[in-house]
Protein backbone atom coordinates (compact mmCIF):
# COMPACT_ATOMS: atom_id res chain seq x y z
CA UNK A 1 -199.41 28.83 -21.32
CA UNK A 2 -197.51 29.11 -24.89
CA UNK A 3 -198.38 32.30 -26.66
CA UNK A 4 -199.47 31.95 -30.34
CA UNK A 5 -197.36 33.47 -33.10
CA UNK A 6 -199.98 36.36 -33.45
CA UNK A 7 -199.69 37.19 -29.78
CA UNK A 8 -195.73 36.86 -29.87
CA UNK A 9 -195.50 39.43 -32.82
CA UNK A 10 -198.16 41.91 -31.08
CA UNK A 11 -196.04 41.81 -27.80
CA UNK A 12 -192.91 42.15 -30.01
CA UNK A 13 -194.53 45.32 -31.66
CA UNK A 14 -195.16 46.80 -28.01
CA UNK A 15 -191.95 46.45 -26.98
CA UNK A 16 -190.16 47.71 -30.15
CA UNK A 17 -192.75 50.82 -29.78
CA UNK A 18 -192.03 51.71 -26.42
CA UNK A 19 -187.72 51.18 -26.70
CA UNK A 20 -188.64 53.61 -30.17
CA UNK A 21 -191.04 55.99 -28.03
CA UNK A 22 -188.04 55.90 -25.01
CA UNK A 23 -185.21 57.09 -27.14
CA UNK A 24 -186.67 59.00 -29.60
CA UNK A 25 -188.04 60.89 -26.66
CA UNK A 26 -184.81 60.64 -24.82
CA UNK A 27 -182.56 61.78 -27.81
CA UNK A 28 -184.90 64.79 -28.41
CA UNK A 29 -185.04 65.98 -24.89
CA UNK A 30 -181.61 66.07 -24.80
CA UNK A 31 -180.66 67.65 -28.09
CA UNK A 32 -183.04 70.58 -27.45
CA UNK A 33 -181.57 71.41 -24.31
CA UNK A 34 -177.98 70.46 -25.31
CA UNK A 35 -176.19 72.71 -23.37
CA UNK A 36 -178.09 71.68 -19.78
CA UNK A 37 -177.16 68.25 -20.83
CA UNK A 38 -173.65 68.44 -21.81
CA UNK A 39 -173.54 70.56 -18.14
CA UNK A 40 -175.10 67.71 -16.26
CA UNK A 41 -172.58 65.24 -18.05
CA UNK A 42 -169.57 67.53 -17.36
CA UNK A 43 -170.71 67.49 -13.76
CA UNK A 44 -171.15 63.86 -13.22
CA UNK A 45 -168.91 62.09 -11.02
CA UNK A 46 -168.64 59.27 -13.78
CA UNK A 47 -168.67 60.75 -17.25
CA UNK A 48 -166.83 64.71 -16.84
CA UNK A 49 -163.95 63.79 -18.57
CA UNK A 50 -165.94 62.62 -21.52
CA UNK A 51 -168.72 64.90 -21.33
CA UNK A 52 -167.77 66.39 -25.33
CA UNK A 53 -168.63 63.16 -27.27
CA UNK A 54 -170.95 61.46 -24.78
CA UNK A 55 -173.03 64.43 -25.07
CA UNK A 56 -173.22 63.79 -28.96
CA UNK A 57 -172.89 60.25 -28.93
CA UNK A 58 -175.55 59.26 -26.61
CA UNK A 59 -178.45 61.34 -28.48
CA UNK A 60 -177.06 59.77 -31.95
CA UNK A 61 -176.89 56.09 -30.41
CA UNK A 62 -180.17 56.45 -29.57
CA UNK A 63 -181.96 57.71 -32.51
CA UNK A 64 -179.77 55.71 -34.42
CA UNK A 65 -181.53 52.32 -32.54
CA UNK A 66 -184.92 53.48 -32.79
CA UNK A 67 -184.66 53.77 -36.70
CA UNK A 68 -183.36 50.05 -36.55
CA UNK A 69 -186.35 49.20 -34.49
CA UNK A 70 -188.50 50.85 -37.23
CA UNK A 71 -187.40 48.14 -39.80
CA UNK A 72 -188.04 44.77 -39.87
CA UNK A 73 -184.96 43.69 -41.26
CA UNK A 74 -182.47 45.25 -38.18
CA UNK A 75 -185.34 44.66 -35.04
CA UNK A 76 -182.73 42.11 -33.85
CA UNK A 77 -179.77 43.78 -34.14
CA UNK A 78 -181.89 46.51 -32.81
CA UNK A 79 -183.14 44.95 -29.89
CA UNK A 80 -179.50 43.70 -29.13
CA UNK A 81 -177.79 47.33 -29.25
CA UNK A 82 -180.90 48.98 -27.00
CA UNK A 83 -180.94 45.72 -24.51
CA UNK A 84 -177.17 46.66 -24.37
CA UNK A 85 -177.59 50.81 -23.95
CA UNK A 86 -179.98 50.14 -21.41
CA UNK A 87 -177.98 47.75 -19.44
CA UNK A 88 -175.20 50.31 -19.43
CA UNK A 89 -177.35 53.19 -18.16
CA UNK A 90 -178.04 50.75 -15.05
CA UNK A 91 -174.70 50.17 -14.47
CA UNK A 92 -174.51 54.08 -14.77
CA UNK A 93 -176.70 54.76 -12.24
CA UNK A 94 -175.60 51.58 -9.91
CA UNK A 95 -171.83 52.95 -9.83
CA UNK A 96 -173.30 56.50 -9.07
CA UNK A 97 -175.32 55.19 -5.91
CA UNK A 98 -172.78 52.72 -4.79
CA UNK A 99 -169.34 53.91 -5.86
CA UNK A 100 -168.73 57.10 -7.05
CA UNK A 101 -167.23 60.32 -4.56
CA UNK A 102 -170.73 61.80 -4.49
CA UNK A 103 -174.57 61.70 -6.23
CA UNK A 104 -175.54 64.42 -8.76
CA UNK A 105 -178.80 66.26 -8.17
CA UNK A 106 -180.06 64.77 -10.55
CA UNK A 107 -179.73 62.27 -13.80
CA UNK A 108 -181.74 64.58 -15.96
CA UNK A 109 -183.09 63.67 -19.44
CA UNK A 110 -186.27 62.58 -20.15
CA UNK A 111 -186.17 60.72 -16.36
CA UNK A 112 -185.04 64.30 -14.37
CA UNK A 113 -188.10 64.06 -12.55
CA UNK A 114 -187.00 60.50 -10.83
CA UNK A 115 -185.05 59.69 -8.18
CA UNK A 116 -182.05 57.79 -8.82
CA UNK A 117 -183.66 54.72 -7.37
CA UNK A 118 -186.87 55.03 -9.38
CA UNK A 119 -184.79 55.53 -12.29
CA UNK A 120 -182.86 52.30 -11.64
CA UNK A 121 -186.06 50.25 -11.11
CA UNK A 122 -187.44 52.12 -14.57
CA UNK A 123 -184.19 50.61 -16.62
CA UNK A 124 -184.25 47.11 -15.42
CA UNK A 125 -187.74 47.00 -16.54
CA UNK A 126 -186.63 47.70 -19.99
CA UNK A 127 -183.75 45.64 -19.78
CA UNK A 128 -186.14 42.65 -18.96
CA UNK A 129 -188.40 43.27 -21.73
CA UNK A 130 -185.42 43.94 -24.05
CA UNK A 131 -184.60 40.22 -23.54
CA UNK A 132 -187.88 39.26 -23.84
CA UNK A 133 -187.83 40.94 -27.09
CA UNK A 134 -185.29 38.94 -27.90
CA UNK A 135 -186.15 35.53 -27.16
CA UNK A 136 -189.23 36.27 -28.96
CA UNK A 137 -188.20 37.46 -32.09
CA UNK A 138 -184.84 34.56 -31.98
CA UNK A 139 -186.96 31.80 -30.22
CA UNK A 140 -185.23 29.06 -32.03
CA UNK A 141 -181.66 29.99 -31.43
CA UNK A 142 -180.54 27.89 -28.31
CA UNK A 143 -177.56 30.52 -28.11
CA UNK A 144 -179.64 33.23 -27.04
CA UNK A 145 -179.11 33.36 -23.34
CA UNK A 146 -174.87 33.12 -23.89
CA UNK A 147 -175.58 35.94 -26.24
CA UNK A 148 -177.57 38.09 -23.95
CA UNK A 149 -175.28 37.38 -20.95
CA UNK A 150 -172.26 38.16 -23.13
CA UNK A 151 -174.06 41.84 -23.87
CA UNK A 152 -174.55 42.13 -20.14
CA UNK A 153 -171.28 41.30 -19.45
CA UNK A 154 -169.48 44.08 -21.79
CA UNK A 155 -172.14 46.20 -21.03
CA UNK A 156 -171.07 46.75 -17.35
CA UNK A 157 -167.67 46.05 -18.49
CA UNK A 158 -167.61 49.03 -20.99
CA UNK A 159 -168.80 51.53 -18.00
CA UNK A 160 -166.46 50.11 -15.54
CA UNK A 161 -163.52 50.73 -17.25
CA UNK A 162 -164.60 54.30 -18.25
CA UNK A 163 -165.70 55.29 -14.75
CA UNK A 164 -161.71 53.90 -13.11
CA UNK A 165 -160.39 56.07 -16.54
CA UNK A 166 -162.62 59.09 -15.98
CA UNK A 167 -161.77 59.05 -12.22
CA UNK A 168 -157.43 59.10 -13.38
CA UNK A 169 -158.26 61.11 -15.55
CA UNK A 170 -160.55 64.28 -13.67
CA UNK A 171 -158.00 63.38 -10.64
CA UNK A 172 -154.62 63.48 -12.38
CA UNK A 173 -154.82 64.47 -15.83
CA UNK A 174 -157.90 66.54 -15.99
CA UNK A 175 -159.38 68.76 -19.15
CA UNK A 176 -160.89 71.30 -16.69
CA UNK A 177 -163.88 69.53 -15.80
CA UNK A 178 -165.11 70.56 -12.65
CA UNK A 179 -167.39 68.55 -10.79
CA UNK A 180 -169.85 69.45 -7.94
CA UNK A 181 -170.93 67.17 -5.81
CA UNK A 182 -174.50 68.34 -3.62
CA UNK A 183 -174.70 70.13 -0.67
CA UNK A 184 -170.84 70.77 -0.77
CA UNK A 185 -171.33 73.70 1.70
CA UNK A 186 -174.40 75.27 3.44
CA UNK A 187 -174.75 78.60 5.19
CA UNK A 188 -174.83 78.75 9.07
CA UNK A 189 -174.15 82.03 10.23
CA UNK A 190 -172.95 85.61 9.35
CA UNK A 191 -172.44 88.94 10.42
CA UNK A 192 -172.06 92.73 9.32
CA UNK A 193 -168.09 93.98 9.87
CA UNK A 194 -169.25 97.80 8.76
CA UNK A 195 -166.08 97.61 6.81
CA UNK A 196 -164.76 96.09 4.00
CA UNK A 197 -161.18 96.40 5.12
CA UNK A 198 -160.58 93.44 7.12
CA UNK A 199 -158.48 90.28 6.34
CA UNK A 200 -157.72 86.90 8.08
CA UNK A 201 -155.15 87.08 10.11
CA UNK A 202 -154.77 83.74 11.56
CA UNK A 203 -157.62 81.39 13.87
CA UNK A 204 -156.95 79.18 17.07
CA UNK A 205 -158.71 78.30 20.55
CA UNK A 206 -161.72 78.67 19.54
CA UNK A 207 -161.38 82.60 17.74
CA UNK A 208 -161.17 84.33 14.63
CA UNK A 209 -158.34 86.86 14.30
CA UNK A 210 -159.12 89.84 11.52
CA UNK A 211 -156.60 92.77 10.48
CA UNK A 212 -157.61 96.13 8.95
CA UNK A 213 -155.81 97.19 6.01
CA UNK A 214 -157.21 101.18 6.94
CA UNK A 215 -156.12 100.83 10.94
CA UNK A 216 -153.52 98.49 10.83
CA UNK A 217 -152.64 98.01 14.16
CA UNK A 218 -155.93 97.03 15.53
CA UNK A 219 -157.01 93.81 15.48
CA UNK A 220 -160.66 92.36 15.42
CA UNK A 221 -161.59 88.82 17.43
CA UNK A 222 -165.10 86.82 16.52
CA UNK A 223 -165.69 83.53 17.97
CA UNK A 224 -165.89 80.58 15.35
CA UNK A 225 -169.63 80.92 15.57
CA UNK A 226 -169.76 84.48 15.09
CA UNK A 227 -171.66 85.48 17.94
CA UNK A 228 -169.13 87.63 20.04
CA UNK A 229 -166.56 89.69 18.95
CA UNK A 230 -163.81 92.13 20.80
CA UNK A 231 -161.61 94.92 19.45
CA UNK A 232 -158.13 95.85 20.77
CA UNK A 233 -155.35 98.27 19.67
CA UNK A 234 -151.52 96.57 19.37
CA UNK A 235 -148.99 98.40 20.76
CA UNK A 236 -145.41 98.70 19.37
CA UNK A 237 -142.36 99.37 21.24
CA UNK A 238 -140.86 101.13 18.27
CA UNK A 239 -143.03 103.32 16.38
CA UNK A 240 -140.60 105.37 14.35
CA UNK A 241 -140.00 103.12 11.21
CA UNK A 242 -141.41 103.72 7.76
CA UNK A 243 -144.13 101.70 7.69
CA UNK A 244 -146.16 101.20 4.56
CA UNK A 245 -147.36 97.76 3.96
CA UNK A 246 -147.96 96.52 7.88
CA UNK A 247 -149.72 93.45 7.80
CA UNK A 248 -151.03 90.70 11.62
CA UNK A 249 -150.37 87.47 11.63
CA UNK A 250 -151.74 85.30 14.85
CA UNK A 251 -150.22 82.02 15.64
CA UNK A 252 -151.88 81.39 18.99
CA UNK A 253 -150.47 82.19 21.72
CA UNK A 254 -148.31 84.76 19.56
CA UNK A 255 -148.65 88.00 16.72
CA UNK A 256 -146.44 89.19 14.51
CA UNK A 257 -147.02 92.60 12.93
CA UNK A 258 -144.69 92.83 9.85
CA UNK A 259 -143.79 95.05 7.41
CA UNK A 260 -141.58 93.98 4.67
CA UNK A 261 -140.92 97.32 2.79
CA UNK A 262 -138.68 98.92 6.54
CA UNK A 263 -138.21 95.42 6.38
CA UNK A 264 -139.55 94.66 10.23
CA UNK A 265 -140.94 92.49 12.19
CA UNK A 266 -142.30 92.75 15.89
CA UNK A 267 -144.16 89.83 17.85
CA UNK A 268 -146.62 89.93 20.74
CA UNK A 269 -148.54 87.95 23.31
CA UNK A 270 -152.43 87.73 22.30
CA UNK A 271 -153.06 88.61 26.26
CA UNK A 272 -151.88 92.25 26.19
CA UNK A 273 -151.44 92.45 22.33
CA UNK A 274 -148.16 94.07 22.65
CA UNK A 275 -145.44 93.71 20.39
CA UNK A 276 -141.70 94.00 20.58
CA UNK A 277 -139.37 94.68 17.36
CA UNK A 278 -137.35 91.63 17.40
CA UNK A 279 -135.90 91.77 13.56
CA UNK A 280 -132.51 93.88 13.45
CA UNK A 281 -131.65 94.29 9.57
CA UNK A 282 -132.78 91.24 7.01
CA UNK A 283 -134.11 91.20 3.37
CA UNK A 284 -137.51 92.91 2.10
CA UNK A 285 -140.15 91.02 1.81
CA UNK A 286 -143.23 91.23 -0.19
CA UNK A 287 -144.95 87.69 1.78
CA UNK A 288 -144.22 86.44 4.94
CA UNK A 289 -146.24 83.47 6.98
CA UNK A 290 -144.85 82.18 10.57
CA UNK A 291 -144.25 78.75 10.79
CA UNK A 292 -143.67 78.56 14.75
CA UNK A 293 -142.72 81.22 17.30
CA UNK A 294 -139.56 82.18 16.19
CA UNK A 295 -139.30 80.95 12.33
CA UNK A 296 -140.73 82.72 9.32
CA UNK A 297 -141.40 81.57 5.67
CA UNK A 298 -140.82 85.14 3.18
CA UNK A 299 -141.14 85.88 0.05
CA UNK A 300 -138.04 88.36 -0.95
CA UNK A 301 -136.01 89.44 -3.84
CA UNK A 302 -132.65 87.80 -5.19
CA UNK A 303 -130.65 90.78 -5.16
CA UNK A 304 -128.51 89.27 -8.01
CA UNK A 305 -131.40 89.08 -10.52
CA UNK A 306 -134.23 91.38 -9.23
CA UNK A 307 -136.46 87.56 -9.07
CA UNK A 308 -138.46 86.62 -6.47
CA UNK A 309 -137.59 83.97 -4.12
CA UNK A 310 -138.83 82.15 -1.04
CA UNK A 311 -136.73 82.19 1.92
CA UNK A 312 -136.88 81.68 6.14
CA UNK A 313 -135.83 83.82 8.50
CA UNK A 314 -135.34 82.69 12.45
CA UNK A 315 -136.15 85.73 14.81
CA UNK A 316 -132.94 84.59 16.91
CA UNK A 317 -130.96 85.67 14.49
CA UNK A 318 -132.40 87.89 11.86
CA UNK A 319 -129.23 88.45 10.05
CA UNK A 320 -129.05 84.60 9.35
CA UNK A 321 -131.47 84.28 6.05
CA UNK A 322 -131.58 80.96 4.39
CA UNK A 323 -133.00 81.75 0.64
CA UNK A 324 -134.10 78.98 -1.69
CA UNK A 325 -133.93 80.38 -5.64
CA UNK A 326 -134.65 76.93 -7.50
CA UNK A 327 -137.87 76.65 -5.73
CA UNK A 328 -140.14 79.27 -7.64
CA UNK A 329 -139.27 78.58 -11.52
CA UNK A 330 -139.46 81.87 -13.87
CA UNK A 331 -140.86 81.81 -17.19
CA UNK A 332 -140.85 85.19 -18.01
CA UNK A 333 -139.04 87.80 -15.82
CA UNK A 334 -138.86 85.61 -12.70
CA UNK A 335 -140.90 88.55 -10.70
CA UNK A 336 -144.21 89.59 -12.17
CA UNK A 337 -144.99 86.31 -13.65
CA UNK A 338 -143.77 84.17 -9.99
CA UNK A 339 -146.91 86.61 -7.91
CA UNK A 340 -148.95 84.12 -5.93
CA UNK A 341 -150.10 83.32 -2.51
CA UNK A 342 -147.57 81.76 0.30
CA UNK A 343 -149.38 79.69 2.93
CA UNK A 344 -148.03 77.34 5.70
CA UNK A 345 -149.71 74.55 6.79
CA UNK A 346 -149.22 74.08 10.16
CA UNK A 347 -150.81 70.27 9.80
CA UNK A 348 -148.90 69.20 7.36
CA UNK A 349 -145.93 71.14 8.03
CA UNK A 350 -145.52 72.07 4.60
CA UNK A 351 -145.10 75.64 3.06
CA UNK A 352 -147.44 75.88 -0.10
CA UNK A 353 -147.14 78.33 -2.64
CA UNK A 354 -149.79 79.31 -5.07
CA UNK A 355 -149.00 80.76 -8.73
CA UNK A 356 -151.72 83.45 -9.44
CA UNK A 357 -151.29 83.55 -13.19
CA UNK A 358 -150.47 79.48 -13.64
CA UNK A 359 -151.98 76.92 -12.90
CA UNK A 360 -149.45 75.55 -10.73
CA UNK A 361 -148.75 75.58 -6.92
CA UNK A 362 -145.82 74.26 -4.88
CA UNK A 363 -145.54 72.09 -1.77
CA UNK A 364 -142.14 72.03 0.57
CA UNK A 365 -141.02 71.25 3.97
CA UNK A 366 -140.50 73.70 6.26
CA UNK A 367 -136.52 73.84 5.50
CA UNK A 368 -137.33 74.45 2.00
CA UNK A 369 -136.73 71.13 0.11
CA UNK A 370 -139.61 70.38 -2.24
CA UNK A 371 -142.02 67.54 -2.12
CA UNK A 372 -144.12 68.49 -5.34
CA UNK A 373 -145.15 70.65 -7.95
CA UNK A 374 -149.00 70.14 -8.11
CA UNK A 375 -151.27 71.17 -10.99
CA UNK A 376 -155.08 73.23 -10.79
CA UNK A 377 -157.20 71.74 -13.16
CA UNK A 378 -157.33 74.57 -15.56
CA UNK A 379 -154.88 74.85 -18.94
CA UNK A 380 -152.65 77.62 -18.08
CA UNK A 381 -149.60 76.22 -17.51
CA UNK A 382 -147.65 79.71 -18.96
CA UNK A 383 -148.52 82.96 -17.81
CA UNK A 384 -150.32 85.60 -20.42
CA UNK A 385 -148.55 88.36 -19.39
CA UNK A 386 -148.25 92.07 -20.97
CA UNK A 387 -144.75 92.98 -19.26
CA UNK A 388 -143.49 96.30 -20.17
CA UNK A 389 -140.05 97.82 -18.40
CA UNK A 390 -140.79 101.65 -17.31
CA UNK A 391 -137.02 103.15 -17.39
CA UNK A 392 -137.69 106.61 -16.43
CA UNK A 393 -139.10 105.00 -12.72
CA UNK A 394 -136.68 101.91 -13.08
CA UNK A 395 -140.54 99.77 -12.72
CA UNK A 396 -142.15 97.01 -14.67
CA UNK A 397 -145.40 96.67 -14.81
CA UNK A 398 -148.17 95.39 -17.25
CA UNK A 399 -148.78 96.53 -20.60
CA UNK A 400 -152.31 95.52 -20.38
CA UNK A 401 -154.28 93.52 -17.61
CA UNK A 402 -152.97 90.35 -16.91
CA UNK A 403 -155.21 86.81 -17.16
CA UNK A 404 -155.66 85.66 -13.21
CA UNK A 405 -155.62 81.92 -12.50
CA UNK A 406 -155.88 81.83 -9.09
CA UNK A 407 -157.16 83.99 -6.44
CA UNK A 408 -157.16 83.64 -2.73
CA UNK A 409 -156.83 80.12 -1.16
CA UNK A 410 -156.35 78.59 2.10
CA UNK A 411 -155.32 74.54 3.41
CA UNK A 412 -156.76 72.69 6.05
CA UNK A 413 -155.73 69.38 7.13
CA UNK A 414 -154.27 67.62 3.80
CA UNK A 415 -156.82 69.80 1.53
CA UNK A 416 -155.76 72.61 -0.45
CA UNK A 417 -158.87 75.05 -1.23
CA UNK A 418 -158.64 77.50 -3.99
CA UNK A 419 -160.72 80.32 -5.70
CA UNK A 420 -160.52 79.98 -8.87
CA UNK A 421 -160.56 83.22 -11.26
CA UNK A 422 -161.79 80.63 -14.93
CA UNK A 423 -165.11 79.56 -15.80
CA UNK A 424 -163.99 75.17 -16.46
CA UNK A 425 -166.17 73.32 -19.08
CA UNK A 426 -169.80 72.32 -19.60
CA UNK A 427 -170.23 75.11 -16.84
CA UNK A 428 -173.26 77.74 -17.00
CA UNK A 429 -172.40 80.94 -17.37
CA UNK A 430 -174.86 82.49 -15.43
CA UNK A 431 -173.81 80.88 -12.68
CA UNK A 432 -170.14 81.96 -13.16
CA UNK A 433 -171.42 85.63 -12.73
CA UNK A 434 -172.71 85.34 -9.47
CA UNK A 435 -170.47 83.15 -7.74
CA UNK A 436 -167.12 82.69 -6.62
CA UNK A 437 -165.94 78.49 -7.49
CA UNK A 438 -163.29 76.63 -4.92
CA UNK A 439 -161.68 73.85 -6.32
CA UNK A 440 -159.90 71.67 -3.96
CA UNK A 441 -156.81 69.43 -3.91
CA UNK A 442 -155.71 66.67 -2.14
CA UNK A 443 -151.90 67.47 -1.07
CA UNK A 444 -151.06 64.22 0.05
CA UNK A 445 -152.27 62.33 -3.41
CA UNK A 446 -151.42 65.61 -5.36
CA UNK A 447 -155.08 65.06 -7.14
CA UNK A 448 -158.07 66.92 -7.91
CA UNK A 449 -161.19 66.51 -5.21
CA UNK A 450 -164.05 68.40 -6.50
CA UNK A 451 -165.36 72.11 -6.51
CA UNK A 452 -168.45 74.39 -4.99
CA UNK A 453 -169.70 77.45 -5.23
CA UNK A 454 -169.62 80.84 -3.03
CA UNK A 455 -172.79 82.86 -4.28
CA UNK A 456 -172.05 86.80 -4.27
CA UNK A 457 -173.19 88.99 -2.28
CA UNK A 458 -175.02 92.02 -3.08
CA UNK A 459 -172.72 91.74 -6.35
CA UNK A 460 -169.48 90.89 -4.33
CA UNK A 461 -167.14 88.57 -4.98
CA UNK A 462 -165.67 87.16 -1.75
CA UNK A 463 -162.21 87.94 -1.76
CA UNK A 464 -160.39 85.55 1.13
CA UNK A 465 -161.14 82.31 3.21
CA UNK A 466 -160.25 80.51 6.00
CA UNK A 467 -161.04 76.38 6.37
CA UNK A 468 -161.35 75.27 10.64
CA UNK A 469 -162.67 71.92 10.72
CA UNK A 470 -165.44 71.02 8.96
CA UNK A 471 -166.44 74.48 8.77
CA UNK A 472 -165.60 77.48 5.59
CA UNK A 473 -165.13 81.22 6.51
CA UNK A 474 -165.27 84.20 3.68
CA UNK A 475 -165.02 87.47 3.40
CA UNK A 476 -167.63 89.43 0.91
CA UNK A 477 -167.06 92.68 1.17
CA UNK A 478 -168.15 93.53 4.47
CA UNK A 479 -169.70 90.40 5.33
CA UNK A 480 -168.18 87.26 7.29
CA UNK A 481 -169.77 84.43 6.41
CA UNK A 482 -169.55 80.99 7.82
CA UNK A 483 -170.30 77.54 5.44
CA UNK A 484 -170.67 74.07 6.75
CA UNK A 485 -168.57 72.00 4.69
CA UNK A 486 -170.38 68.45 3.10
CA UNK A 487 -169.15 65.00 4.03
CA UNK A 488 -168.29 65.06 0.40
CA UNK A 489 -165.38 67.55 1.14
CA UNK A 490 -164.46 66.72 5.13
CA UNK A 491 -164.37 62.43 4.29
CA UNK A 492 -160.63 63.53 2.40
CA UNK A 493 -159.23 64.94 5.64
CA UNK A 494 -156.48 62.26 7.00
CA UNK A 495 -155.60 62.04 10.63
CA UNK A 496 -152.79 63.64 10.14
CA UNK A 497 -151.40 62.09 13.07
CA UNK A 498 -150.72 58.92 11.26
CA UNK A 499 -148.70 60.41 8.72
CA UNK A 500 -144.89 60.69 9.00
CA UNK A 501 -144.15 63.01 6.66
């Protein structure tokens, strides 16, 4: 059945009125809650690294094709440019469901209250009456369908190439633009310590090992799924050294109690929990991590500079220290501004050192030669430090508070998890003051994975974790809490088996 002219141009009104009624809408929704926008953009798997003039673009594109729409004289350059927007939102929402690392919450806008599904269905409706608008208004042009195809084509070409670019760029070169994927971690279990004292001291077979900064030589065991738990007392063979700083570390079947100011070091059995002093004069330490039975990864001094340094010490021969100095790179004074976190990754086999007031962290064999020097996703590549030089107690020490980068971390498998101290991008602010955000890293593809939150606790920040599996453990004040970890996070674990490192 052909339609007569008058019925063309009364279907051609509709659908001009309902793309004007969509985006005017649209735009509107979105500039009047800008900010919850420009967050859901910043968060999207697709679009975070060009979240600042998407946000602004979009809205303006859109009113900017409803005035054309309006007018007589630009309906088919009008109809061209929306048929086009729309068939880019599909290909949006297409790459979201099919390709991208994980699928916001939501798409938000004037369609937050639709699935993603719904909301795919809901633009390829308007893309087929956007070409029907089309054909209508330019029935005698024979071209029409190469045009319309052409549209589609760069269309889904356009959003292609900026989801592989946003993907380099959030991975490898990113602006701090966190994103989040959903349900990156859900609560299982937890239970009340009493104290707030305690610290991870190491996991294996099955147990949780925490030390007591108050009673440091006792040693608390919980099961992985917190239901039991056990207390014993370490005994030491020599108890006559100036201990100040004694710290457990438990490397199943073995503990090492250490205590880098005497400088010592004894190491136990976990069946009796008593420990022998095997270390017979070395450097001072302010870190130390075991990296098998008898070989130790330290954090010590260069006695020619006063800089920090990272080191090994093997408990056969304790006099025998093997120090590394071009390893931890000073910007400032080499020892304030070098503080960080040493961790060994028993996995991997790779020592990884975390800067606390850069955004930088370092990744080396166990001998000390260096594979990489990875990159958080924040801006602070140079510490803002306040260092002042006290010479009545020979001390330095900070004129005013220093800006933290990075706070406690932990590694897993070939993922590197760490607590972040800055608030990145597009992120809400209320949020940021009640919980704790992980960001982690893939250490094999030295790239940015994603991030989660840690909500507080009573007004607590947690303050350390520990990754076993698929599952998260934290410390909040006196409460240990364990997280299930999301597919999201556990599908970048490698068998590490298969790599020959």
């Amino acid at each position: 059945m052909k339609l007569t002219v008058r019925m063309q141009k009364v279907i051609l009104e509709l659908i001009c009125l309902l793309y004007i009624l969509l985006f005017v809408y649209a735009a509107a929704s979105k500039l009047l809650d800008f900010e919850n926008f420009q967050v859901q953009l910043g968060q999207s798997p697709l679009l975070s690294a060009f979240a600042g003039w998407v946000s602004w673009g979009v809205p303006i594109v859109e009113i900017i094709i409803a005035l054309m729409l309006v007018f007589p004289r630009f309906r088919l350059v009008g109809l061209y440019a929306a048929f086009s927007l729309m068939v880019m939102f599909t290909a949006y929402i297409y790459i979201i469901l099919h390709y991208s690392s994980f699928v916001p919450c939501s798409c938000g806008g004037v369609l937050e209250k639709m699935s993603w599904d719904q909301h795919l269905i809901f633009n390829i409706v308007f893309i087929l009456i956007g070409a029907q608008g089309i054909l209508l208004l330019s029935q005698k042009n024979k071209t029409i369908l190469y045009s319309l195809l052409i549209c589609n084509a760069l269309s889904i070409g356009i959003i292609v190439f900026l989801f592989n670019l946003s993907e380099n760029i959030t991975q490898y070169h990113n602006n701090f633009v966190r994103r989040f994927p959903h349900f990156s971690t859900v609560e299982k279990n937890k239970v009340d310590l009493k104290y707030n004292s305690y610290y991870f001291a190491g996991s294996g077979e099955g147990k949780i090992f925490l030390g007591n900064f108050t009673a440091p030589l006792q040693i608390l065991i919980i099961d992985t799924a917190l239901k039991t738990k056990n207390t014993h007392r370490i005994e030491l063979d020599k108890k006559n050294l100036p201990f100040r700083s004694v710290t457990v570390r438990v490397v199943p079947p073995y503990f090492f109690i250490t205590d880098g100011t005497v400088p010592c070091i004894f190491r136990g059995s976990i069946t009796d929990w008593k420990a022998k002093y095997i270390m017979k004069g070395s450097e001072y330490f302010t870190k130390i991590e075991p990296i098998d039975s008898i070989t130790m990864v330290i954090r010590a001094m260069n006695k020619k500079n006063g800089e920090s340094v990272l080191g090994t010490i093997n408990l056969r021969d304790t006099l025998k220290i093997h120090l590394e100095p071009k390893l931890l790179e000073r910007q400032i004074d080499g020892f304030l501004d070098t503080d960080g976190y040493l961790l060994y990754n028993s996995k991997l086999q790779r020592i990884v050192y975390q800067y606390r007031y850069r955004n930088q962290f370092i990744v080396a064999d166990r001998n000390l030669n260096i594979d990489f020097r990875g990159n958080t996703i924040d801006t602070i590549s140079h510490p803002k430090l306040d260092i002042r030089y006290v010479s009545s107690r020979d001390e330095k020490k900070f004129g005013t508070a220093p800006l933290t980068v990075n706070n406690a971390n932990a590694v897993y498998s070939n993922l590197l998890f760490v607590n972040s101290a800055l608030p990145g991008k597009y992120e809400p602010t209320s949020t940021w003051k009640h919980a704790s955000i992980i960001d982690v890293y893939n250490l094999n593809s030295n790239s940015y994975i994603s991030s989660f939150y840690i909500y507080d606790v009573k007004g607590k920040k947690l303050n350390s974790l520990l990754i076993i599996d698929g599952f998260l453990y934290v410390l909040i004040d006196n409460q240990l809490i364990v997280y299930k970890l999301g597919k999201s996070i556990t599908n970048n674990y490698v068998k590490i088996a298969t790599k020959n490192r």
